[in-house]
Coordinates of C-alpha atoms in Angstrom, one line a residue:
X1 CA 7.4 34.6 73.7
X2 CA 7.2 36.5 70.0
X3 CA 4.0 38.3 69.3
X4 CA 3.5 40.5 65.8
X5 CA 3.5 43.4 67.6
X6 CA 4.6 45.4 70.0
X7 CA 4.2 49.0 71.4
X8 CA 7.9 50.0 71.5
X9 CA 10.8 47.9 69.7
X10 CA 14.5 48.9 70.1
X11 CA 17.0 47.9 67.7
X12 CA 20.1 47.0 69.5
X13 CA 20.9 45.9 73.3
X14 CA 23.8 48.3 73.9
X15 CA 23.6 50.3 76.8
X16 CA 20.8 53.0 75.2
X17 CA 19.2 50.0 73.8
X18 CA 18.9 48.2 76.7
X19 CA 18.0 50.9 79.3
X20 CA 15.3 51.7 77.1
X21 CA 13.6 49.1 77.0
X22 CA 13.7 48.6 80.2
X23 CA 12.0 52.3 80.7
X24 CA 9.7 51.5 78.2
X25 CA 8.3 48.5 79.5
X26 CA 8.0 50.4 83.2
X27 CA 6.1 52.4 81.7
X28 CA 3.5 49.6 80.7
X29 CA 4.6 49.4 77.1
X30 CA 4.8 45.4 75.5
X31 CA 8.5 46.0 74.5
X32 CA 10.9 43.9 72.4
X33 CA 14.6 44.2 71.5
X34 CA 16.6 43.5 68.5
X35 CA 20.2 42.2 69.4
X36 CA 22.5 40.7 66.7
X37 CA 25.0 39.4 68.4
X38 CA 25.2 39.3 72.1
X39 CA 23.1 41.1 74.8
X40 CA 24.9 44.3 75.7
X41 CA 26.2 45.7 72.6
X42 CA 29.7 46.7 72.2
X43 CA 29.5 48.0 75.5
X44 CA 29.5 45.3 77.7
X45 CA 31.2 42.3 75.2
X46 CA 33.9 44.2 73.4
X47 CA 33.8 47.9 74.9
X48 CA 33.3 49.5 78.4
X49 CA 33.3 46.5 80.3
X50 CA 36.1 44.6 79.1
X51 CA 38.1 47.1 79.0
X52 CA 38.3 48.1 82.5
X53 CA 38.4 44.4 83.1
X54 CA 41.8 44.6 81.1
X55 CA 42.7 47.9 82.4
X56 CA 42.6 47.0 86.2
X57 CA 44.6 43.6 85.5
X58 CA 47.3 45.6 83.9
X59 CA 47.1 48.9 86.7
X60 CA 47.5 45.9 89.1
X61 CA 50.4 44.6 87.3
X62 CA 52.0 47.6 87.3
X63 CA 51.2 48.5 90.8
X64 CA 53.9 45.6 91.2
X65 CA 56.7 47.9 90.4
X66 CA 56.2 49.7 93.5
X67 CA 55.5 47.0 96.1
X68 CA 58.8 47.2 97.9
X69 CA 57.9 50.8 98.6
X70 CA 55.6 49.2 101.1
X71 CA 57.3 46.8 102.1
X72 CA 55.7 44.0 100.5
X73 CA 58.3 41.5 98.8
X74 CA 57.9 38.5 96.5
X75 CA 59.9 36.0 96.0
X76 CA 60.4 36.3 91.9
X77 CA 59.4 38.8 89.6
X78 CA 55.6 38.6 88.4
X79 CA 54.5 37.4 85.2
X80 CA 51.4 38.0 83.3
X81 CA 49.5 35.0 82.1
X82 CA 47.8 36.5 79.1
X83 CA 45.3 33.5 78.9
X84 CA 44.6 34.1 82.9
X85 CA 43.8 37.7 82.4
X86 CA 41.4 37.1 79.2
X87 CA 39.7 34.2 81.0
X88 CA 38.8 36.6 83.9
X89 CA 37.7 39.4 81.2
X90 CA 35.0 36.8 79.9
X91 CA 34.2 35.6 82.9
X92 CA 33.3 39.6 83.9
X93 CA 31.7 39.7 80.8
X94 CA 29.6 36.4 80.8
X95 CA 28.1 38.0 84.3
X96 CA 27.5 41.3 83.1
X97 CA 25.8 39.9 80.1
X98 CA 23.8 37.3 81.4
X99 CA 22.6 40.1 83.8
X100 CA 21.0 42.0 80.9
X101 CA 19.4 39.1 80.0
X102 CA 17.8 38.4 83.5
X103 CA 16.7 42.3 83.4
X104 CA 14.6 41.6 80.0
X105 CA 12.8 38.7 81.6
X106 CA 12.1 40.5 84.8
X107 CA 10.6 43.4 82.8
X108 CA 8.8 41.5 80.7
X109 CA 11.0 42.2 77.3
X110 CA 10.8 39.7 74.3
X111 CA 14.0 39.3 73.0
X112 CA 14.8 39.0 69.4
X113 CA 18.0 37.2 68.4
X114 CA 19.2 38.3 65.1
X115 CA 20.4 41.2 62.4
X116 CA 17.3 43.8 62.5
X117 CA 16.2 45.9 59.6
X118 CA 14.0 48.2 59.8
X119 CA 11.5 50.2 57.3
X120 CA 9.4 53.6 57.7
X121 CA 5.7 51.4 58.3
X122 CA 7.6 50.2 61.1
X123 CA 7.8 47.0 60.2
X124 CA 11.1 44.9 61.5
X125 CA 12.4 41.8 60.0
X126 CA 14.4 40.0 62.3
X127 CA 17.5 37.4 60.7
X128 CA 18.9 34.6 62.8
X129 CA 22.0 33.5 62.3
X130 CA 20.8 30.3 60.8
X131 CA 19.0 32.1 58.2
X132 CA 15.4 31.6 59.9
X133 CA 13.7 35.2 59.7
X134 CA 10.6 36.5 62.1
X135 CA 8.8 39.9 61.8
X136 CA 7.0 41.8 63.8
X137 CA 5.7 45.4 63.8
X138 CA 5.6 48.3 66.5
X139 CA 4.1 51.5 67.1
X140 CA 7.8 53.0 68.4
X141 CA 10.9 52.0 67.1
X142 CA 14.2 53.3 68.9
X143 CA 17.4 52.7 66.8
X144 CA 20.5 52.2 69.4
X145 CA 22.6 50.1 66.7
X146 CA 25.6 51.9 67.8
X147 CA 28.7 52.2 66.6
X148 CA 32.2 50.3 64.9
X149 CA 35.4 50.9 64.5
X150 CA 36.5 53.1 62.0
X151 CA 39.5 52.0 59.7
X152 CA 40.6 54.5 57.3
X153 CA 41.8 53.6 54.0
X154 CA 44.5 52.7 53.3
X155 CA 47.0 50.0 52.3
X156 CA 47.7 47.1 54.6
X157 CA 44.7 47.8 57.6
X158 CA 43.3 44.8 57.2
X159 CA 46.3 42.7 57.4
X160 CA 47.9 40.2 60.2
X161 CA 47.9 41.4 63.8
X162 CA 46.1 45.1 62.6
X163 CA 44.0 45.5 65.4
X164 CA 41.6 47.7 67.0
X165 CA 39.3 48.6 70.3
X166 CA 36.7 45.2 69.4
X167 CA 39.4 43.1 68.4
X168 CA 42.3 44.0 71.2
X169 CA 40.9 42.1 74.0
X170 CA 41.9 38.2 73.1
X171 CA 45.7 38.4 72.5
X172 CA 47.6 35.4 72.9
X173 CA 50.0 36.9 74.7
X174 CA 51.9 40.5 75.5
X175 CA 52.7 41.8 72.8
X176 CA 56.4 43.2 72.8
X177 CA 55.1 46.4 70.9
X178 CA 52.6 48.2 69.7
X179 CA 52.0 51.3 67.3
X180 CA 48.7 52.9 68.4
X181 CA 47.1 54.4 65.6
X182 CA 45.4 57.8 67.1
X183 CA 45.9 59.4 70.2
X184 CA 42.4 60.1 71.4
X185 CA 40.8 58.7 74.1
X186 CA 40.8 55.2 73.2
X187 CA 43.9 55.3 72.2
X188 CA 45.5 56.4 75.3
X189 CA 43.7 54.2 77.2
X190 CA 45.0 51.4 75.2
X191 CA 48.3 52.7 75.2
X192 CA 48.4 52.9 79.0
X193 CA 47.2 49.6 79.7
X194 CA 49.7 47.8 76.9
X195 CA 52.7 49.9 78.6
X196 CA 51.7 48.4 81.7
X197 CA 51.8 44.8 80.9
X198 CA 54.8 45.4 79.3
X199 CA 54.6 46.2 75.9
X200 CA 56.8 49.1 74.1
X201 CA 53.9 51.8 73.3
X202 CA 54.4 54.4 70.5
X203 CA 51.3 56.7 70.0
X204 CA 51.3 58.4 66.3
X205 CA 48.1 61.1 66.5
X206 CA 47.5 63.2 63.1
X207 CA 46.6 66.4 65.6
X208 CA 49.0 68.5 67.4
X209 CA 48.6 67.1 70.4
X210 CA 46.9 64.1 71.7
X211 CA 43.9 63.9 74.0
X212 CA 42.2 67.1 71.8
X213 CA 39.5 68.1 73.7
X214 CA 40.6 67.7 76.9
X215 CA 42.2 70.9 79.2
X216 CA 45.4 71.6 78.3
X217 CA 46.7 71.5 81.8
X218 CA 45.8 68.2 82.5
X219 CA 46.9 66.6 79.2
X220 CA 50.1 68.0 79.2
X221 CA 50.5 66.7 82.9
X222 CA 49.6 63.2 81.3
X223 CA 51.7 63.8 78.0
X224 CA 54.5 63.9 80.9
X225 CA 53.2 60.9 82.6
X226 CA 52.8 59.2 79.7
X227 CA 56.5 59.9 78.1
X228 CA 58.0 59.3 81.5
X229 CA 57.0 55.6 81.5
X230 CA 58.4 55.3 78.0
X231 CA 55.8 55.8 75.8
X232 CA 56.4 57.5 72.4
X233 CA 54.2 60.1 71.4
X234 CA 54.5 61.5 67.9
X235 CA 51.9 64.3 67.1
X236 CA 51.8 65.4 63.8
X237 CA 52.1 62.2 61.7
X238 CA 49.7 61.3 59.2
X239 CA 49.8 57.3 58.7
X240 CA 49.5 56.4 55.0
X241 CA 50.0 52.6 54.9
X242 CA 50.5 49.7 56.8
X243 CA 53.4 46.9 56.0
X244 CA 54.8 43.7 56.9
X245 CA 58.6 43.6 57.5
X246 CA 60.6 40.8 58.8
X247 CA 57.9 39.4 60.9
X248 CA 56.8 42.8 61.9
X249 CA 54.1 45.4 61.2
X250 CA 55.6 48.5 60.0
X251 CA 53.7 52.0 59.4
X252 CA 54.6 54.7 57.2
X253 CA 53.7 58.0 58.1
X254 CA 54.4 61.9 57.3
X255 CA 55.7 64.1 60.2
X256 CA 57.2 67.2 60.4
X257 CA 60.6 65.6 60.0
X258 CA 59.3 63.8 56.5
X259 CA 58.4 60.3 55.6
X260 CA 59.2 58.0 58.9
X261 CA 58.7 54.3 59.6
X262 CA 57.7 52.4 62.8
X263 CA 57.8 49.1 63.4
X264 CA 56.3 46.8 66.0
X265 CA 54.7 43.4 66.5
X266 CA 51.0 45.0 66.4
X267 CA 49.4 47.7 65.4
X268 CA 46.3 49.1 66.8
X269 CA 43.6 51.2 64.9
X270 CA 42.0 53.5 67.3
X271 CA 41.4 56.6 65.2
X272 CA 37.6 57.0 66.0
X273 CA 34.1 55.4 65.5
X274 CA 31.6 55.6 62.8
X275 CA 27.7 54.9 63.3
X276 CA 26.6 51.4 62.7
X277 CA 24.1 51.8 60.0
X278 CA 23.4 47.9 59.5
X279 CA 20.0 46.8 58.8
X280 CA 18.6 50.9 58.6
X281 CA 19.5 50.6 55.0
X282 CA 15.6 50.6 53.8
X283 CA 15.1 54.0 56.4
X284 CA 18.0 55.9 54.9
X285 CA 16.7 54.9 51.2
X286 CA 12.6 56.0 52.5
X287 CA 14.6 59.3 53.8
X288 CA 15.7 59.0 57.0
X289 CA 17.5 62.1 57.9
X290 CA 21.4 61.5 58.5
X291 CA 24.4 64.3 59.0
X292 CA 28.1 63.1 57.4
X293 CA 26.6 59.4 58.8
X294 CA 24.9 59.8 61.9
X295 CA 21.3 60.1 62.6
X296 CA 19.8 63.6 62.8
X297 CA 17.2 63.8 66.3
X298 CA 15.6 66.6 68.1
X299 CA 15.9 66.9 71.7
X300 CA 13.4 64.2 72.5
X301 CA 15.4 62.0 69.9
X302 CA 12.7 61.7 67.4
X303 CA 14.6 61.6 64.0
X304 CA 12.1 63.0 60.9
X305 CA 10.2 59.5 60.4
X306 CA 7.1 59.6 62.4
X307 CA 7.2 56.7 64.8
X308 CA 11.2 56.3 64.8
X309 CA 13.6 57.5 67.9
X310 CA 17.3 57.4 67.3
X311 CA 20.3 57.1 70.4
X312 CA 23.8 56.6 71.5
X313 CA 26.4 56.2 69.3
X314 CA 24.3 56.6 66.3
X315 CA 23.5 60.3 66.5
X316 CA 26.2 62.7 66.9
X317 CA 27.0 63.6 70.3
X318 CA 29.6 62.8 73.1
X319 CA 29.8 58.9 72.1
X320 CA 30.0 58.2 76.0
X321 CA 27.9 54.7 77.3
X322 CA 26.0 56.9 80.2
X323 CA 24.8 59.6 77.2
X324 CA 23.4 56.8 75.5
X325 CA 21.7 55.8 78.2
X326 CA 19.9 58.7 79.0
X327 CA 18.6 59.2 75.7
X328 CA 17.4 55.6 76.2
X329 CA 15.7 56.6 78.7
X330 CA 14.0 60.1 77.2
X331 CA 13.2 58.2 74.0
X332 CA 11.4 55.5 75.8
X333 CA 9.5 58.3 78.1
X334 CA 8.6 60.0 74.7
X335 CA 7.7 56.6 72.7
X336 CA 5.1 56.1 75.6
X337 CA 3.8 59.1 75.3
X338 CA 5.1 60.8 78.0
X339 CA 7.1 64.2 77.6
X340 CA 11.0 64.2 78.1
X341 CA 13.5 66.3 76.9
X342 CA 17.2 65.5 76.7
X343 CA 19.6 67.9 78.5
X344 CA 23.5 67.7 77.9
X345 CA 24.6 70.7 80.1
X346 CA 26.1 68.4 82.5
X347 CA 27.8 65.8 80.7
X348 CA 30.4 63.9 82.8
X349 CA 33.9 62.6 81.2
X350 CA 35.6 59.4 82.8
X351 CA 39.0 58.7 80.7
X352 CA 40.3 55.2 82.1
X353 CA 44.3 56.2 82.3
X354 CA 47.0 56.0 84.9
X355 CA 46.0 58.4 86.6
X356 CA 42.7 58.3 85.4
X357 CA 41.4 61.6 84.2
X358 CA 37.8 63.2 84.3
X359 CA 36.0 66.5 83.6
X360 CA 32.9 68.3 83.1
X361 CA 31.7 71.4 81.8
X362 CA 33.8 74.0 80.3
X363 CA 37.8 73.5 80.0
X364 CA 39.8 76.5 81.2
X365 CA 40.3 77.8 77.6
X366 CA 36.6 77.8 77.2
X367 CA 35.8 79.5 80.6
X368 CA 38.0 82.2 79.8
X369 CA 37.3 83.3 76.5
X370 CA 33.3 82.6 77.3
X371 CA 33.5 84.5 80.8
X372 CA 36.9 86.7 81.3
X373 CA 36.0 87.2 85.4
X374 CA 36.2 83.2 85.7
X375 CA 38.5 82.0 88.1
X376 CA 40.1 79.3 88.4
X377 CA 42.8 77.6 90.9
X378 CA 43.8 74.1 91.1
X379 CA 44.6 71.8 94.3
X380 CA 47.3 69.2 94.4
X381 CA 47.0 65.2 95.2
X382 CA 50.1 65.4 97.2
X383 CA 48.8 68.0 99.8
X384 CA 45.6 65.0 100.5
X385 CA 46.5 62.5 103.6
X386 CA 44.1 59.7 101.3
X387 CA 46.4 60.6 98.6
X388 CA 49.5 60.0 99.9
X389 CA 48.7 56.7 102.2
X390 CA 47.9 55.2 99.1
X391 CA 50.5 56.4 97.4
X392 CA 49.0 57.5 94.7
X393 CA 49.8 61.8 94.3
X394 CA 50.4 62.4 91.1
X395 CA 47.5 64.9 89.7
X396 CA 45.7 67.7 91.0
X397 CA 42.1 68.7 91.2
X398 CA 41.2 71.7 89.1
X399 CA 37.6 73.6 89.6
X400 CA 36.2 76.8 87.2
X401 CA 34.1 79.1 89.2
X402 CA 32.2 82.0 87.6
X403 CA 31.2 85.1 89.2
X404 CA 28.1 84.5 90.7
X405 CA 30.0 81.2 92.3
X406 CA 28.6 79.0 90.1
X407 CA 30.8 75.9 89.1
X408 CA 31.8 76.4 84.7
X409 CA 34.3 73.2 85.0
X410 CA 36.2 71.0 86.9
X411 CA 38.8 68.9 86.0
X412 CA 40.6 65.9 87.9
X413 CA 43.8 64.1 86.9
X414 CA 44.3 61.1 89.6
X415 CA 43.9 58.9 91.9
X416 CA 39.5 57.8 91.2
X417 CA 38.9 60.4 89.3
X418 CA 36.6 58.6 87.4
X419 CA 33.8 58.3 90.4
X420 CA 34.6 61.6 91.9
X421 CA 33.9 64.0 89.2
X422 CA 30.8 62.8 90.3
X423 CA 30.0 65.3 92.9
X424 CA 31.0 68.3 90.7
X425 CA 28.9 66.9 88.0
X426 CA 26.2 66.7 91.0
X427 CA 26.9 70.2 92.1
X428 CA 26.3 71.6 88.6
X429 CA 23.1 69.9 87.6
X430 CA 21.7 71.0 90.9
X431 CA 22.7 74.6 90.5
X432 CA 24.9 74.7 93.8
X433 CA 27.5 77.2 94.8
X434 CA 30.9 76.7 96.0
X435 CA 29.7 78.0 99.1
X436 CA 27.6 75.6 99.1
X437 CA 29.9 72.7 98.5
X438 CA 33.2 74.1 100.9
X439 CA 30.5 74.1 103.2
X440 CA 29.6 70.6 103.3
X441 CA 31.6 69.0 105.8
X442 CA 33.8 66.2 103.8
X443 CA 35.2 62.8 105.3
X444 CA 38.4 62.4 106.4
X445 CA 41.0 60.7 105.2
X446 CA 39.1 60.6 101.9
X447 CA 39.9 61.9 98.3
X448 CA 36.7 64.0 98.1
X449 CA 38.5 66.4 100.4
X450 CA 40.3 67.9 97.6
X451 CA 37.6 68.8 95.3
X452 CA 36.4 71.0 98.6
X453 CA 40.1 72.2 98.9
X454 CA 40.6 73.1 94.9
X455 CA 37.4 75.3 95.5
X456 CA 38.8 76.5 98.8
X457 CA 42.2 77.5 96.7
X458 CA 40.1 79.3 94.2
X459 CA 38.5 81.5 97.0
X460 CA 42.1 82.0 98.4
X461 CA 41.0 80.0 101.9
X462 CA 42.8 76.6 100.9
X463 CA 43.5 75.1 104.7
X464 CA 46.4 72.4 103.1
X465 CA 48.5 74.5 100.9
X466 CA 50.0 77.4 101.7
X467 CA 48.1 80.5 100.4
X468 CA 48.6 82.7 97.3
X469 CA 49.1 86.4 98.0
X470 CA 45.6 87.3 98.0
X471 CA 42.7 88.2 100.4
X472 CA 40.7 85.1 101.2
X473 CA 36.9 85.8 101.4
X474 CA 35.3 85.1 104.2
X475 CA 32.2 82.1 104.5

């Protein structure tokens, strides 16, 4: 299988690792890939994938709460088997993984199992597990080593049921609570799907408020959600140690009311990520350019060593699985010697919550102080006949229009809000109009019929809400 050398060789099987390689060898380059643990990355073993695997067995369980609102009645209440729902998560993640797997054989990829390092000759030195080495050099070298948890310092993270979002997935069973450390994405996320099986959620986030970057209409819509199904939210609180009590994890933290204590049976780290530097050590001493721990790139994601491309998680950026990807793919085009540029106008946001929440381009804040005339209108989940057979109306759909009718933003907070940001984030990259889009005649009963509505209300035209006081312009 092994040869030497190779044309291109990526370090790391992630989703930007993998994709690219996969580019690479369509473009009639003899590829191999570094993986050091399981094909995938983080991604697809500990991240992305098992995550939503987790997340829809616990929107399922809580879906329970509401069957007798359709008349569907069980004889007892339901339980969650904690062992059943991890044994499905593997099993989703065996197939997902062994999938990879069949993708580098079809395409040719040699397949390299073991801790890479890497130096500037672009040599690699591959280390098994069992201590056996190989090496082999290449031409190209793309870096997608990704990224790990980061646990700040301080006393007691490292203790007895401190978790985190690579270690969360395996429980025994539910816990009865848990303190999430950080109230970003992940965190939420978390927080949502342990509420949901059960668990009693408090959220401590060091900011002001959680969710920070996303638009302030939506999160405090989900800040509402979120405290109405009992979940604590403390902004403001800076952890400084972790303890055990009575059986219990208990963390100390400053908040605007002083020095408070909360105790639960777990506590999960979910603060950030950091880059996972592993095996680059020999690149970062020959002076491979870095910024505060991530690798610095140009647009075609060359870093400053000749020969060496850099993606995902390592470089800083939107630490989202389909970025990474793309970058794969433009590093591979420009490792082959082709020309590619990477382009993060249109960047898409899926947060995994109930109700999930998406967005692209600029938040309302943003809009406004970038382009005054902006407008923007919003259209709600309960005024959608999809929306409400399903039962599912919490939310609205938000769109930004600027003046020339161009869309800035759009925001979603609901019912699939994941896949249908989709068609803004469509609409955007190919330079569409509103006009454009309320034109399109939309399916009915479907959920895509209120993106056309929210821009319909922003025009003052909306056909399922009554209309604000305005003068609707005509098509």
């Amino acid at each position: 299988m092994a040869s030497n050398h190779y044309d291109v060789a990526v370090i790391g099987s992630g989703p930007g690792g993998y994709v690219a390689a996969i580019r690479a060898a369509q473009l009639g380059a003899k590829t191999a890939i570094v993986e050091k643990q399981y094909l995938g990355g983080t991604c697809l073993n500990v991240g992305c994938i098992p995550s939503k695997a987790m997340l829809h067995i616990a929107e399922v369980f809580h879906s329970m709460n509401t069957l007798s609102d359709l008349g569907i009645h069980l004889p007892q209440q339901p339980t969650l088997d904690m062992a059943g729902a991890v044994a499905f998560k593997d099993k989703v993640v065996k197939r997902m993984t062994s999938g990879v797997g069949t993708l580098m054989k079809g395409n040719n990829v040699d397949v390299f199992d073991g801790l890479g390092t890497v130096d500037a000759s672009r040599t690699v030195t591959v280390k098994a597990s069992d201590g056996s080495q190989q090496q082999f050099s290449a031409d190209k070298i793309i870096l997608a080593t990704g990224s790990v948890p980061f646990i700040p310092p301080m006393p007691g993270v490292d203790g007895r049921n401190v978790i985190n979002s690579d270690t969360c997935w395996n429980l025994p069973a539910v816990p009865e609570s848990v303190i999430c450390v950080g109230g970003g994405v992940i965190g939420v996320e978390l927080a949502c799907m342990f509420s949901a099986i059960g668990s009693k959620v408090t959220i401590l986030e060091m900011l002001p408020n959680i969710l920070a970057p996303v638009d302030d209409e939506v999160r405090r819509l989900m800040v509402r959600i979120l405290t109405k199904r009992g979940i604590n939210i403390v902004t403001g609180a800076k952890v400084e140690a972790v303890e055990d009590e009575n059986g219990q994890k208990k963390v100390i933290a400053t908040t605007d009311k002083g020095q408070q204590s909360f105790t639960g049976e777990y506590v999960l780290m979910a603060v950030s990520r950091r880059a996972n530097t592993s095996g680059l050590e020999h690149l970062i001493e020959q002076g491979l350019d870095t910024d505060r721990g991530r690798v610095r790139v140009n647009e075609k994601m060359e870093t400053n060593l000749p020969g060496i491309y850099a993606i995902g998680d390592l470089v800083r950026g939107a630490g989202l699985a389909h970025v990474a990807s793309a970058e794969g793919e433009v590093a591979a085009d420009n490792a082959t010697g082709h020309e590619a540029k990477m382009d993060y106008s249109v960047v898409p946001n899926p947060i995994y919550t109930f109700p999930e929440m998406a967005s692209v381009g600029l938040t309302e804040a943003e809009a406004k102080q970038k382009y005054p005339e902006a407008r923007v209108d919003r259209f709600p989940w309960s005024a959608i006949g999809k929306a409400v057979a399903i039962a599912e109306t919490e939310g609205f759909t938000k769109v930004i229009i600027g003046k020339y009718g161009e869309i800035l933003g759009a925001h979603i907070i609901g019912p699939d809000a994941t896949n249908l940001i989709t068609e803004y984030s469509v609409a955007m990259r190919g330079e569409l109009t509103v006009d454009e889009i309320s034109e399109t005649i939309h399916p009915h009963p479907t959920l895509s019929e209120g993106l056309r509505e929210a821009i319909l209300a922003a025009e003052g035209r909306p056909i399922h809400i009554p209309p604000k006081k305005q003068v609707a312009r005509a098509r």
